């Protein structure tokens, strides 16, 4: 590493010397040789040094310091255009895996897209007016995103959420001004959906219907899918596999539809928890007249991947499955999603949630069987910070362990010894 830096310095000095000669550092008439060199020469030096030292590796990312662009009018304008990040240490040799990092959205999840689309569509259709209240059932990420949109637009917000989902999510929604109605664990996802519908009908509130509305998948068809295809094209590559799980099915349905239309040879891989193999069962969900689930799916059992696979097949997903988009199916075994999410943090510096770990596990398994040279894109739906009270962080200590205490004791000052 030191040798590399020295060589860069030498190269910089040699090229600067050539630049000085080319631009011309002759002193102005009437001044001695110690006169300050011209602005053009100084500008050339500055520009060259920026190119040499600003970025230690060859990246396609926007130049640091160039700015985001013109200031945006409100937070909703920052939704979308999330980056894809190469997986370097976990990807099998000979295959390229990119992570579509949806935690770059303003409230750190893919559901920001859904919430923006639902609210804007309802406004355009006249279903949502100033002073209205918005309500939705959620495992957390959609509720956080809806609360963000309501705060930005000035709507009141009520969220129903089943008891098992992480308390961080409740606090985030309340921080954003929402009222959170927690439903009993026994009701599962169906219970929180029924409660939201019941409250909407009684109080005349606008119900988002994230599991049924076309505004969900259509936004992914208009944004997520094009982003993936355009970014792969910008890299000079071809997309061989696209891997995703499902919560509502909006990403799979909308982005998958666009990807298949623009890149028919791309294989779409759908993943779900082995403990809740609803799609794999071949059994459809019974529905109410509005498309919402009439009850719990018989193949469902509890699993740790929050936000994925509720206890029913969402209508948005079912409609997507009717398009025959899926080329391959991956069942996520118990523990694999948590372990892979932890590995992404420790090996790649990527902090994603359990669902991101599940998708990446499916992508790595796909890569193991893929031809050499294949390019795979995997969706990372949200950030790991949303899971502090879940199994994802169960093995992570808050207090210093023995290895950390040994480091602390290696010098004499300010040692915080554990309580006796």
mmCIF file of C-alpha atoms in Angstrom:
data_model
loop_
_atom_site.group_PDB
_atom_site.id
_atom_site.type_symbol
_atom_site.label_atom_id
_atom_site.label_comp_id
_atom_site.label_asym_id
_atom_site.label_seq_id
_atom_site.Cartn_x
_atom_site.Cartn_y
_atom_site.Cartn_z
ATOM 1 C CA UNK A 1 0.000 0.000 0.000
ATOM 2 C CA UNK A 2 2.872 2.432 0.890
ATOM 3 C CA UNK A 3 4.636 1.590 -2.364
ATOM 4 C CA UNK A 4 1.428 2.289 -4.303
ATOM 5 C CA UNK A 5 1.059 5.722 -2.665
ATOM 6 C CA UNK A 6 4.712 6.608 -3.376
ATOM 7 C CA UNK A 7 4.305 5.685 -7.024
ATOM 8 C CA UNK A 8 1.178 7.845 -7.272
ATOM 9 C CA UNK A 9 3.107 10.794 -5.789
ATOM 10 C CA UNK A 10 5.972 10.329 -8.222
ATOM 11 C CA UNK A 11 3.562 10.075 -11.136
ATOM 12 C CA UNK A 12 1.772 13.207 -9.965
ATOM 13 C CA UNK A 13 5.017 15.195 -9.735
ATOM 14 C CA UNK A 14 6.195 14.061 -13.162
ATOM 15 C CA UNK A 15 2.922 14.946 -14.834
ATOM 16 C CA UNK A 16 2.741 18.267 -12.981
ATOM 17 C CA UNK A 17 6.175 19.113 -14.321
ATOM 18 C CA UNK A 18 4.970 18.316 -17.836
ATOM 19 C CA UNK A 19 1.824 20.373 -17.243
ATOM 20 C CA UNK A 20 3.907 23.306 -16.082
ATOM 21 C CA UNK A 21 5.921 23.210 -19.284
ATOM 22 C CA UNK A 22 2.832 22.861 -21.465
ATOM 23 C CA UNK A 23 0.892 25.696 -19.830
ATOM 24 C CA UNK A 24 3.939 27.908 -19.524
ATOM 25 C CA UNK A 25 5.134 29.209 -16.187
ATOM 26 C CA UNK A 26 7.101 32.135 -17.577
ATOM 27 C CA UNK A 27 6.926 35.100 -15.172
ATOM 28 C CA UNK A 28 5.060 38.232 -16.290
ATOM 29 C CA UNK A 29 7.129 40.936 -17.977
ATOM 30 C CA UNK A 30 9.024 43.095 -15.552
ATOM 31 C CA UNK A 31 9.074 40.531 -12.752
ATOM 32 C CA UNK A 32 11.766 38.186 -11.537
ATOM 33 C CA UNK A 33 11.801 34.421 -11.694
ATOM 34 C CA UNK A 34 10.253 34.255 -8.216
ATOM 35 C CA UNK A 35 6.985 35.777 -9.456
ATOM 36 C CA UNK A 36 3.744 33.894 -8.686
ATOM 37 C CA UNK A 37 2.874 31.453 -11.433
ATOM 38 C CA UNK A 38 -0.154 32.118 -13.639
ATOM 39 C CA UNK A 39 -3.745 31.210 -12.773
ATOM 40 C CA UNK A 40 -3.963 28.776 -15.686
ATOM 41 C CA UNK A 41 -1.033 26.779 -14.404
ATOM 42 C CA UNK A 42 -2.368 26.718 -10.849
ATOM 43 C CA UNK A 43 -5.753 25.631 -12.161
ATOM 44 C CA UNK A 44 -4.136 22.810 -14.128
ATOM 45 C CA UNK A 45 -2.307 21.632 -11.013
ATOM 46 C CA UNK A 46 -5.438 21.713 -8.884
ATOM 47 C CA UNK A 47 -7.511 19.837 -11.450
ATOM 48 C CA UNK A 48 -4.852 17.182 -11.882
ATOM 49 C CA UNK A 49 -4.416 16.622 -8.154
ATOM 50 C CA UNK A 50 -8.182 16.278 -7.740
ATOM 51 C CA UNK A 51 -8.220 13.570 -10.402
ATOM 52 C CA UNK A 52 -5.268 11.732 -8.905
ATOM 53 C CA UNK A 53 -6.083 11.815 -5.195
ATOM 54 C CA UNK A 54 -9.794 12.242 -4.789
ATOM 55 C CA UNK A 55 -10.636 8.649 -5.599
ATOM 56 C CA UNK A 56 -8.293 5.743 -4.731
ATOM 57 C CA UNK A 57 -10.107 3.295 -7.018
ATOM 58 C CA UNK A 58 -11.833 3.385 -10.383
ATOM 59 C CA UNK A 59 -15.498 4.035 -9.711
ATOM 60 C CA UNK A 60 -18.432 5.148 -11.797
ATOM 61 C CA UNK A 61 -19.918 7.163 -8.939
ATOM 62 C CA UNK A 62 -20.415 10.893 -9.222
ATOM 63 C CA UNK A 63 -17.292 12.886 -8.377
ATOM 64 C CA UNK A 64 -17.163 13.787 -4.702
ATOM 65 C CA UNK A 65 -17.543 17.482 -4.154
ATOM 66 C CA UNK A 66 -19.551 18.014 -7.318
ATOM 67 C CA UNK A 67 -22.761 18.281 -5.321
ATOM 68 C CA UNK A 68 -26.099 16.522 -5.433
ATOM 69 C CA UNK A 69 -27.608 18.971 -7.901
ATOM 70 C CA UNK A 70 -30.082 21.802 -7.445
ATOM 71 C CA UNK A 71 -31.775 21.805 -4.003
ATOM 72 C CA UNK A 72 -34.998 19.768 -3.964
ATOM 73 C CA UNK A 73 -38.374 21.243 -3.031
ATOM 74 C CA UNK A 74 -39.245 18.568 -0.453
ATOM 75 C CA UNK A 75 -38.069 15.223 0.907
ATOM 76 C CA UNK A 76 -40.264 13.163 -1.459
ATOM 77 C CA UNK A 77 -38.136 14.292 -4.397
ATOM 78 C CA UNK A 78 -35.211 12.276 -3.036
ATOM 79 C CA UNK A 79 -37.058 8.957 -3.400
ATOM 80 C CA UNK A 80 -35.533 6.564 -5.938
ATOM 81 C CA UNK A 81 -32.347 6.508 -8.020
ATOM 82 C CA UNK A 82 -30.677 4.318 -5.412
ATOM 83 C CA UNK A 83 -27.190 2.995 -6.249
ATOM 84 C CA UNK A 84 -26.082 -0.522 -7.029
ATOM 85 C CA UNK A 85 -23.026 -1.646 -5.070
ATOM 86 C CA UNK A 86 -20.660 -4.407 -6.139
ATOM 87 C CA UNK A 87 -20.236 -7.333 -3.730
ATOM 88 C CA UNK A 88 -16.512 -8.018 -3.566
ATOM 89 C CA UNK A 89 -15.735 -10.477 -0.774
ATOM 90 C CA UNK A 90 -18.885 -12.604 -0.583
ATOM 91 C CA UNK A 91 -19.500 -13.160 -4.290
ATOM 92 C CA UNK A 92 -18.299 -16.479 -5.760
ATOM 93 C CA UNK A 93 -15.295 -16.141 -8.069
ATOM 94 C CA UNK A 94 -16.085 -15.415 -11.697
ATOM 95 C CA UNK A 95 -19.549 -13.986 -11.087
ATOM 96 C CA UNK A 96 -20.477 -10.338 -10.430
ATOM 97 C CA UNK A 97 -23.146 -9.529 -7.849
ATOM 98 C CA UNK A 98 -24.538 -6.023 -7.408
ATOM 99 C CA UNK A 99 -26.726 -5.006 -4.474
ATOM 100 C CA UNK A 100 -29.517 -2.552 -5.256
ATOM 101 C CA UNK A 101 -29.205 -0.524 -2.043
ATOM 102 C CA UNK A 102 -32.737 0.684 -1.305
ATOM 103 C CA UNK A 103 -31.656 2.014 2.092
ATOM 104 C CA UNK A 104 -30.389 5.075 0.193
ATOM 105 C CA UNK A 105 -34.015 6.229 0.011
ATOM 106 C CA UNK A 106 -34.774 9.076 2.477
ATOM 107 C CA UNK A 107 -36.413 6.873 5.123
ATOM 108 C CA UNK A 108 -34.049 3.998 4.366
ATOM 109 C CA UNK A 109 -36.258 1.460 2.614
ATOM 110 C CA UNK A 110 -37.773 0.451 -0.703
ATOM 111 C CA UNK A 111 -41.211 1.248 0.758
ATOM 112 C CA UNK A 112 -40.539 4.967 0.311
ATOM 113 C CA UNK A 113 -41.340 4.385 -3.367
ATOM 114 C CA UNK A 114 -44.653 2.715 -2.519
ATOM 115 C CA UNK A 115 -45.753 5.426 -0.100
ATOM 116 C CA UNK A 116 -44.915 8.229 -2.519
ATOM 117 C CA UNK A 117 -46.852 6.523 -5.309
ATOM 118 C CA UNK A 118 -49.941 5.782 -3.195
ATOM 119 C CA UNK A 119 -50.184 9.317 -1.790
ATOM 120 C CA UNK A 120 -49.542 11.084 -5.098
ATOM 121 C CA UNK A 121 -51.962 8.797 -6.975
ATOM 122 C CA UNK A 122 -54.695 9.385 -4.379
ATOM 123 C CA UNK A 123 -54.173 13.147 -4.616
ATOM 124 C CA UNK A 124 -54.389 13.103 -8.403
ATOM 125 C CA UNK A 125 -57.567 11.012 -8.295
ATOM 126 C CA UNK A 126 -59.174 13.297 -5.710
ATOM 127 C CA UNK A 127 -59.339 10.573 -3.065
ATOM 128 C CA UNK A 128 -57.062 12.458 -0.675
ATOM 129 C CA UNK A 129 -57.640 16.095 0.281
ATOM 130 C CA UNK A 130 -56.121 18.549 2.787
ATOM 131 C CA UNK A 131 -57.134 17.697 6.340
ATOM 132 C CA UNK A 132 -57.691 13.974 5.614
ATOM 133 C CA UNK A 133 -56.308 11.115 7.664
ATOM 134 C CA UNK A 134 -54.290 8.311 6.054
ATOM 135 C CA UNK A 135 -54.292 4.809 7.544
ATOM 136 C CA UNK A 136 -52.383 1.663 6.619
ATOM 137 C CA UNK A 137 -51.449 -1.760 7.984
ATOM 138 C CA UNK A 138 -47.723 -2.448 7.949
ATOM 139 C CA UNK A 139 -44.860 -4.518 9.307
ATOM 140 C CA UNK A 140 -43.019 -1.218 9.687
ATOM 141 C CA UNK A 141 -41.258 0.039 6.585
ATOM 142 C CA UNK A 142 -44.408 1.037 4.709
ATOM 143 C CA UNK A 143 -45.744 2.718 7.832
ATOM 144 C CA UNK A 144 -42.540 4.696 8.256
ATOM 145 C CA UNK A 145 -42.657 5.755 4.619
ATOM 146 C CA UNK A 146 -46.362 6.672 4.778
ATOM 147 C CA UNK A 147 -45.720 8.652 7.970
ATOM 148 C CA UNK A 148 -42.938 10.533 6.160
ATOM 149 C CA UNK A 149 -45.227 11.400 3.262
ATOM 150 C CA UNK A 150 -48.047 12.468 5.579
ATOM 151 C CA UNK A 151 -45.681 14.672 7.580
ATOM 152 C CA UNK A 152 -44.422 16.288 4.387
ATOM 153 C CA UNK A 153 -47.939 16.778 2.940
ATOM 154 C CA UNK A 154 -49.681 17.718 6.193
ATOM 155 C CA UNK A 155 -52.017 14.716 6.566
ATOM 156 C CA UNK A 156 -52.794 12.955 9.842
ATOM 157 C CA UNK A 157 -51.479 9.391 9.880
ATOM 158 C CA UNK A 158 -52.613 6.236 11.688
ATOM 159 C CA UNK A 159 -50.747 2.937 11.387
ATOM 160 C CA UNK A 160 -51.793 -0.551 12.477
ATOM 161 C CA UNK A 161 -48.952 -2.974 13.145
ATOM 162 C CA UNK A 162 -48.837 -6.496 14.558
ATOM 163 C CA UNK A 163 -47.237 -6.913 17.966
ATOM 164 C CA UNK A 164 -44.154 -9.003 16.957
ATOM 165 C CA UNK A 165 -42.572 -6.364 14.715
ATOM 166 C CA UNK A 166 -39.614 -4.401 16.097
ATOM 167 C CA UNK A 167 -40.260 -1.565 18.567
ATOM 168 C CA UNK A 168 -37.797 0.652 16.656
ATOM 169 C CA UNK A 169 -40.359 0.851 13.884
ATOM 170 C CA UNK A 170 -43.121 2.006 16.222
ATOM 171 C CA UNK A 171 -40.885 4.733 17.602
ATOM 172 C CA UNK A 172 -39.824 5.911 14.163
ATOM 173 C CA UNK A 173 -43.434 6.221 13.028
ATOM 174 C CA UNK A 174 -44.385 8.110 16.178
ATOM 175 C CA UNK A 175 -41.342 10.345 15.694
ATOM 176 C CA UNK A 176 -42.783 11.203 12.277
ATOM 177 C CA UNK A 177 -46.105 12.165 13.873
ATOM 178 C CA UNK A 178 -48.093 8.982 13.254
ATOM 179 C CA UNK A 179 -50.371 7.231 15.744
ATOM 180 C CA UNK A 180 -49.481 3.518 15.947
ATOM 181 C CA UNK A 181 -52.177 0.985 16.822
ATOM 182 C CA UNK A 182 -50.530 -2.304 17.830
ATOM 183 C CA UNK A 183 -52.607 -5.437 17.141
ATOM 184 C CA UNK A 184 -52.262 -8.735 19.075
ATOM 185 C CA UNK A 185 -49.713 -11.282 17.919
ATOM 186 C CA UNK A 186 -52.412 -13.918 17.426
ATOM 187 C CA UNK A 187 -53.921 -11.928 14.559
ATOM 188 C CA UNK A 188 -50.719 -12.032 12.492
ATOM 189 C CA UNK A 189 -50.582 -9.821 9.391
ATOM 190 C CA UNK A 190 -54.219 -10.515 8.568
ATOM 191 C CA UNK A 191 -55.259 -9.050 11.922
ATOM 192 C CA UNK A 192 -53.521 -5.725 11.367
ATOM 193 C CA UNK A 193 -54.995 -5.509 7.859
ATOM 194 C CA UNK A 194 -58.505 -6.149 9.182
ATOM 195 C CA UNK A 195 -58.036 -3.546 11.927
ATOM 196 C CA UNK A 196 -56.916 -0.896 9.426
ATOM 197 C CA UNK A 197 -59.930 -1.561 7.195
ATOM 198 C CA UNK A 198 -62.267 -1.455 10.189
ATOM 199 C CA UNK A 199 -60.876 1.882 11.406
ATOM 200 C CA UNK A 200 -60.927 3.375 7.901
ATOM 201 C CA UNK A 201 -64.580 2.483 7.449
ATOM 202 C CA UNK A 202 -65.647 3.781 10.854
ATOM 203 C CA UNK A 203 -63.815 7.113 10.669
ATOM 204 C CA UNK A 204 -63.881 7.774 6.932
ATOM 205 C CA UNK A 205 -60.088 7.668 6.626
ATOM 206 C CA UNK A 206 -58.125 7.011 3.433
ATOM 207 C CA UNK A 207 -56.845 3.412 3.420
ATOM 208 C CA UNK A 208 -53.651 2.905 1.417
ATOM 209 C CA UNK A 209 -54.348 -0.734 0.427
ATOM 210 C CA UNK A 210 -50.642 -1.373 -0.186
ATOM 211 C CA UNK A 211 -51.250 -5.084 -0.773
ATOM 212 C CA UNK A 212 -53.903 -4.491 -3.442
ATOM 213 C CA UNK A 213 -53.326 -1.154 -5.171
ATOM 214 C CA UNK A 214 -51.904 -0.913 -8.691
ATOM 215 C CA UNK A 215 -50.098 2.271 -7.614
ATOM 216 C CA UNK A 216 -47.689 -0.060 -5.817
ATOM 217 C CA UNK A 217 -46.307 -2.091 -8.717
ATOM 218 C CA UNK A 218 -46.719 0.632 -11.337
ATOM 219 C CA UNK A 219 -44.228 2.871 -9.529
ATOM 220 C CA UNK A 220 -41.654 0.075 -9.554
ATOM 221 C CA UNK A 221 -42.285 -0.444 -13.257
ATOM 222 C CA UNK A 222 -41.676 3.282 -13.811
ATOM 223 C CA UNK A 223 -38.647 3.679 -11.520
ATOM 224 C CA UNK A 224 -36.975 0.619 -9.955
ATOM 225 C CA UNK A 225 -36.921 -1.469 -13.119
ATOM 226 C CA UNK A 226 -35.562 1.324 -15.358
ATOM 227 C CA UNK A 227 -32.918 2.223 -12.762
ATOM 228 C CA UNK A 228 -31.588 -1.341 -12.759
ATOM 229 C CA UNK A 229 -31.533 -1.685 -16.544
ATOM 230 C CA UNK A 230 -30.007 1.774 -17.078
ATOM 231 C CA UNK A 231 -27.290 1.302 -14.444
ATOM 232 C CA UNK A 232 -26.295 -2.112 -15.806
ATOM 233 C CA UNK A 233 -26.145 -0.583 -19.280
ATOM 234 C CA UNK A 234 -23.971 2.261 -17.961
ATOM 235 C CA UNK A 235 -21.568 -0.371 -16.616
ATOM 236 C CA UNK A 236 -21.331 -1.925 -20.080
ATOM 237 C CA UNK A 237 -22.793 -5.178 -18.751
ATOM 238 C CA UNK A 238 -25.751 -7.446 -19.404
ATOM 239 C CA UNK A 239 -28.157 -8.417 -16.622
ATOM 240 C CA UNK A 240 -28.261 -12.203 -16.348
ATOM 241 C CA UNK A 241 -30.178 -12.629 -13.071
ATOM 242 C CA UNK A 242 -32.365 -10.387 -10.922
ATOM 243 C CA UNK A 243 -33.073 -11.669 -7.402
ATOM 244 C CA UNK A 244 -35.784 -10.440 -5.052
ATOM 245 C CA UNK A 245 -38.081 -11.545 -2.256
ATOM 246 C CA UNK A 246 -41.529 -10.145 -1.603
ATOM 247 C CA UNK A 247 -43.527 -8.279 0.993
ATOM 248 C CA UNK A 248 -46.395 -6.828 -0.996
ATOM 249 C CA UNK A 249 -44.995 -8.138 -4.278
ATOM 250 C CA UNK A 250 -44.790 -4.646 -5.765
ATOM 251 C CA UNK A 251 -41.069 -4.751 -6.540
ATOM 252 C CA UNK A 252 -41.305 -8.230 -8.066
ATOM 253 C CA UNK A 253 -44.395 -7.358 -10.129
ATOM 254 C CA UNK A 254 -43.447 -3.878 -11.354
ATOM 255 C CA UNK A 255 -39.660 -4.021 -11.685
ATOM 256 C CA UNK A 256 -39.865 -7.610 -12.917
ATOM 257 C CA UNK A 257 -42.343 -6.649 -15.625
ATOM 258 C CA UNK A 258 -40.065 -3.864 -16.865
ATOM 259 C CA UNK A 259 -36.909 -5.999 -16.711
ATOM 260 C CA UNK A 260 -38.507 -8.815 -18.709
ATOM 261 C CA UNK A 261 -39.763 -6.346 -21.324
ATOM 262 C CA UNK A 262 -36.366 -4.702 -21.787
ATOM 263 C CA UNK A 263 -34.117 -7.702 -21.157
ATOM 264 C CA UNK A 264 -36.041 -10.906 -21.998
ATOM 265 C CA UNK A 265 -33.017 -13.143 -21.388
ATOM 266 C CA UNK A 266 -32.688 -11.988 -17.777
ATOM 267 C CA UNK A 267 -33.711 -14.730 -15.358
ATOM 268 C CA UNK A 268 -35.880 -13.529 -12.474
ATOM 269 C CA UNK A 269 -35.339 -15.349 -9.182
ATOM 270 C CA UNK A 270 -37.986 -15.111 -6.446
ATOM 271 C CA UNK A 271 -37.130 -16.035 -2.867
ATOM 272 C CA UNK A 272 -39.283 -16.680 0.191
ATOM 273 C CA UNK A 273 -38.703 -18.143 3.665
ATOM 274 C CA UNK A 274 -38.710 -21.918 3.828
ATOM 275 C CA UNK A 275 -40.892 -21.669 6.928
ATOM 276 C CA UNK A 276 -43.536 -19.734 4.990
ATOM 277 C CA UNK A 277 -43.496 -21.205 1.487
ATOM 278 C CA UNK A 278 -46.757 -19.676 0.317
ATOM 279 C CA UNK A 279 -45.821 -19.390 -3.365
ATOM 280 C CA UNK A 280 -44.201 -22.809 -3.416
ATOM 281 C CA UNK A 281 -47.347 -24.386 -1.949
ATOM 282 C CA UNK A 282 -49.388 -23.588 -5.056
ATOM 283 C CA UNK A 283 -52.369 -22.685 -2.843
ATOM 284 C CA UNK A 284 -54.051 -19.354 -3.515
ATOM 285 C CA UNK A 285 -55.157 -16.918 -0.831
ATOM 286 C CA UNK A 286 -58.900 -16.579 -0.274
ATOM 287 C CA UNK A 287 -59.966 -12.961 -0.731
ATOM 288 C CA UNK A 288 -62.573 -10.434 0.253
ATOM 289 C CA UNK A 289 -64.345 -8.382 -2.404
ATOM 290 C CA UNK A 290 -61.674 -5.636 -2.249
ATOM 291 C CA UNK A 291 -58.838 -8.131 -2.816
ATOM 292 C CA UNK A 292 -57.679 -8.159 0.801
ATOM 293 C CA UNK A 293 -57.038 -11.559 2.416
ATOM 294 C CA UNK A 294 -59.986 -13.388 3.939
ATOM 295 C CA UNK A 295 -57.740 -15.335 6.304
ATOM 296 C CA UNK A 296 -54.322 -16.802 7.043
ATOM 297 C CA UNK A 297 -52.708 -18.899 4.308
ATOM 298 C CA UNK A 298 -52.427 -22.597 5.283
ATOM 299 C CA UNK A 299 -48.712 -22.748 4.369
ATOM 300 C CA UNK A 300 -47.729 -19.858 6.635
ATOM 301 C CA UNK A 301 -45.717 -20.202 9.824
ATOM 302 C CA UNK A 302 -43.730 -17.619 11.756
ATOM 303 C CA UNK A 303 -40.339 -16.637 10.329
ATOM 304 C CA UNK A 304 -37.697 -14.012 11.252
ATOM 305 C CA UNK A 305 -37.633 -12.073 7.953
ATOM 306 C CA UNK A 306 -39.663 -9.013 8.933
ATOM 307 C CA UNK A 307 -41.315 -7.304 5.986
ATOM 308 C CA UNK A 308 -41.232 -10.446 3.849
ATOM 309 C CA UNK A 309 -44.022 -12.939 3.240
ATOM 310 C CA UNK A 310 -47.025 -12.008 5.394
ATOM 311 C CA UNK A 311 -49.513 -14.730 6.314
ATOM 312 C CA UNK A 312 -51.257 -14.329 2.955
ATOM 313 C CA UNK A 313 -50.337 -13.871 -0.704
ATOM 314 C CA UNK A 314 -50.881 -10.180 -1.509
ATOM 315 C CA UNK A 315 -53.065 -9.433 -4.518
ATOM 316 C CA UNK A 316 -50.242 -7.354 -6.040
ATOM 317 C CA UNK A 317 -47.974 -10.411 -5.914
ATOM 318 C CA UNK A 318 -50.662 -12.763 -7.211
ATOM 319 C CA UNK A 319 -51.224 -10.531 -10.254
ATOM 320 C CA UNK A 320 -47.466 -10.490 -10.827
ATOM 321 C CA UNK A 321 -47.288 -14.283 -10.650
ATOM 322 C CA UNK A 322 -49.931 -14.462 -13.388
ATOM 323 C CA UNK A 323 -47.440 -12.731 -15.735
ATOM 324 C CA UNK A 324 -45.064 -15.739 -15.537
ATOM 325 C CA UNK A 325 -42.117 -13.513 -14.637
ATOM 326 C CA UNK A 326 -40.403 -16.024 -12.348
ATOM 327 C CA UNK A 327 -37.689 -18.222 -13.857
ATOM 328 C CA UNK A 328 -36.338 -19.694 -10.639
ATOM 329 C CA UNK A 329 -37.396 -20.025 -7.018
ATOM 330 C CA UNK A 330 -35.191 -20.100 -3.915
ATOM 331 C CA UNK A 331 -36.302 -21.204 -0.454
ATOM 332 C CA UNK A 332 -34.411 -19.461 2.363
ATOM 333 C CA UNK A 333 -33.496 -21.887 5.179
ATOM 334 C CA UNK A 334 -33.763 -20.902 8.838
ATOM 335 C CA UNK A 335 -30.879 -18.698 9.957
ATOM 336 C CA UNK A 336 -29.499 -18.000 6.480
ATOM 337 C CA UNK A 337 -30.970 -14.506 6.161
ATOM 338 C CA UNK A 338 -29.633 -13.326 9.526
ATOM 339 C CA UNK A 339 -26.199 -14.882 8.925
ATOM 340 C CA UNK A 340 -25.883 -13.331 5.458
ATOM 341 C CA UNK A 341 -26.984 -9.903 6.678
ATOM 342 C CA UNK A 342 -24.305 -10.090 9.371
ATOM 343 C CA UNK A 343 -21.751 -11.213 6.773
ATOM 344 C CA UNK A 344 -22.634 -8.246 4.534
ATOM 345 C CA UNK A 345 -21.910 -5.922 7.457
ATOM 346 C CA UNK A 346 -18.623 -7.557 8.461
ATOM 347 C CA UNK A 347 -17.248 -8.396 4.998
ATOM 348 C CA UNK A 348 -18.682 -5.659 2.748
ATOM 349 C CA UNK A 349 -19.483 -2.801 5.125
ATOM 350 C CA UNK A 350 -23.125 -2.979 3.975
ATOM 351 C CA UNK A 351 -25.669 -2.632 6.782
ATOM 352 C CA UNK A 352 -28.953 -4.121 5.618
ATOM 353 C CA UNK A 353 -31.904 -5.799 7.289
ATOM 354 C CA UNK A 354 -32.840 -9.458 7.521
ATOM 355 C CA UNK A 355 -34.719 -9.331 4.221
ATOM 356 C CA UNK A 356 -31.584 -7.979 2.526
ATOM 357 C CA UNK A 357 -29.652 -10.908 3.975
ATOM 358 C CA UNK A 358 -32.259 -13.301 2.625
ATOM 359 C CA UNK A 359 -32.109 -11.820 -0.852
ATOM 360 C CA UNK A 360 -28.318 -11.834 -0.868
ATOM 361 C CA UNK A 361 -28.232 -15.467 0.279
ATOM 362 C CA UNK A 362 -30.482 -16.325 -2.670
ATOM 363 C CA UNK A 363 -28.216 -14.310 -4.988
ATOM 364 C CA UNK A 364 -25.074 -16.091 -3.759
ATOM 365 C CA UNK A 365 -26.730 -19.491 -4.182
ATOM 366 C CA UNK A 366 -27.772 -18.451 -7.691
ATOM 367 C CA UNK A 367 -24.212 -17.315 -8.417
ATOM 368 C CA UNK A 368 -22.815 -20.700 -7.412
ATOM 369 C CA UNK A 369 -24.753 -22.336 -10.255
ATOM 370 C CA UNK A 370 -24.525 -19.474 -12.773
ATOM 371 C CA UNK A 371 -22.134 -19.559 -15.758
ATOM 372 C CA UNK A 372 -18.832 -17.723 -15.331
ATOM 373 C CA UNK A 373 -19.106 -14.063 -16.219
ATOM 374 C CA UNK A 374 -22.738 -13.797 -15.116
ATOM 375 C CA UNK A 375 -24.053 -10.532 -13.665
ATOM 376 C CA UNK A 376 -26.584 -10.698 -10.833
ATOM 377 C CA UNK A 377 -28.535 -7.896 -9.154
ATOM 378 C CA UNK A 378 -30.038 -8.490 -5.698
ATOM 379 C CA UNK A 379 -32.476 -6.183 -3.915
ATOM 380 C CA UNK A 380 -31.550 -4.930 -0.445
ATOM 381 C CA UNK A 381 -34.873 -3.532 0.796
ATOM 382 C CA UNK A 382 -33.829 -1.630 3.920
ATOM 383 C CA UNK A 383 -31.256 -0.725 6.571
ATOM 384 C CA UNK A 384 -30.023 -2.899 9.416
ATOM 385 C CA UNK A 385 -30.608 -0.127 11.963
ATOM 386 C CA UNK A 386 -34.300 -1.035 11.912
ATOM 387 C CA UNK A 387 -33.569 -4.400 13.563
ATOM 388 C CA UNK A 388 -31.744 -3.579 16.798
ATOM 389 C CA UNK A 389 -34.274 -5.489 18.927
ATOM 390 C CA UNK A 390 -34.555 -8.490 16.576
ATOM 391 C CA UNK A 391 -32.562 -11.716 16.062
ATOM 392 C CA UNK A 392 -30.266 -9.805 13.697
ATOM 393 C CA UNK A 393 -28.587 -8.124 16.680
ATOM 394 C CA UNK A 394 -29.160 -10.838 19.292
ATOM 395 C CA UNK A 395 -25.498 -11.894 19.171
ATOM 396 C CA UNK A 396 -24.184 -8.314 19.228
ATOM 397 C CA UNK A 397 -23.171 -7.176 22.726
ATOM 398 C CA UNK A 398 -23.767 -3.681 24.058
ATOM 399 C CA UNK A 399 -21.081 -4.041 26.725
ATOM 400 C CA UNK A 400 -17.398 -4.651 26.077
ATOM 401 C CA UNK A 401 -16.399 -8.286 25.594
ATOM 402 C CA UNK A 402 -13.146 -9.811 26.829
ATOM 403 C CA UNK A 403 -11.202 -8.933 23.656
ATOM 404 C CA UNK A 404 -12.282 -5.284 23.931
ATOM 405 C CA UNK A 405 -11.490 -5.183 27.654
ATOM 406 C CA UNK A 406 -8.008 -6.536 26.901
ATOM 407 C CA UNK A 407 -7.427 -3.660 24.471
ATOM 408 C CA UNK A 408 -8.768 -1.136 26.983
ATOM 409 C CA UNK A 409 -6.434 -2.466 29.709
ATOM 410 C CA UNK A 410 -3.385 -2.330 27.427
ATOM 411 C CA UNK A 411 -2.919 1.362 28.331
ATOM 412 C CA UNK A 412 -3.365 2.841 31.814
ATOM 413 C CA UNK A 413 -5.944 5.616 31.372
ATOM 414 C CA UNK A 414 -9.745 5.625 31.412
ATOM 415 C CA UNK A 415 -10.576 1.961 31.761
ATOM 416 C CA UNK A 416 -14.276 1.205 32.251
ATOM 417 C CA UNK A 417 -14.251 -2.054 34.202
ATOM 418 C CA UNK A 418 -17.441 -4.120 34.220
ATOM 419 C CA UNK A 419 -19.567 -3.915 37.352
ATOM 420 C CA UNK A 420 -18.806 -6.603 39.906
#
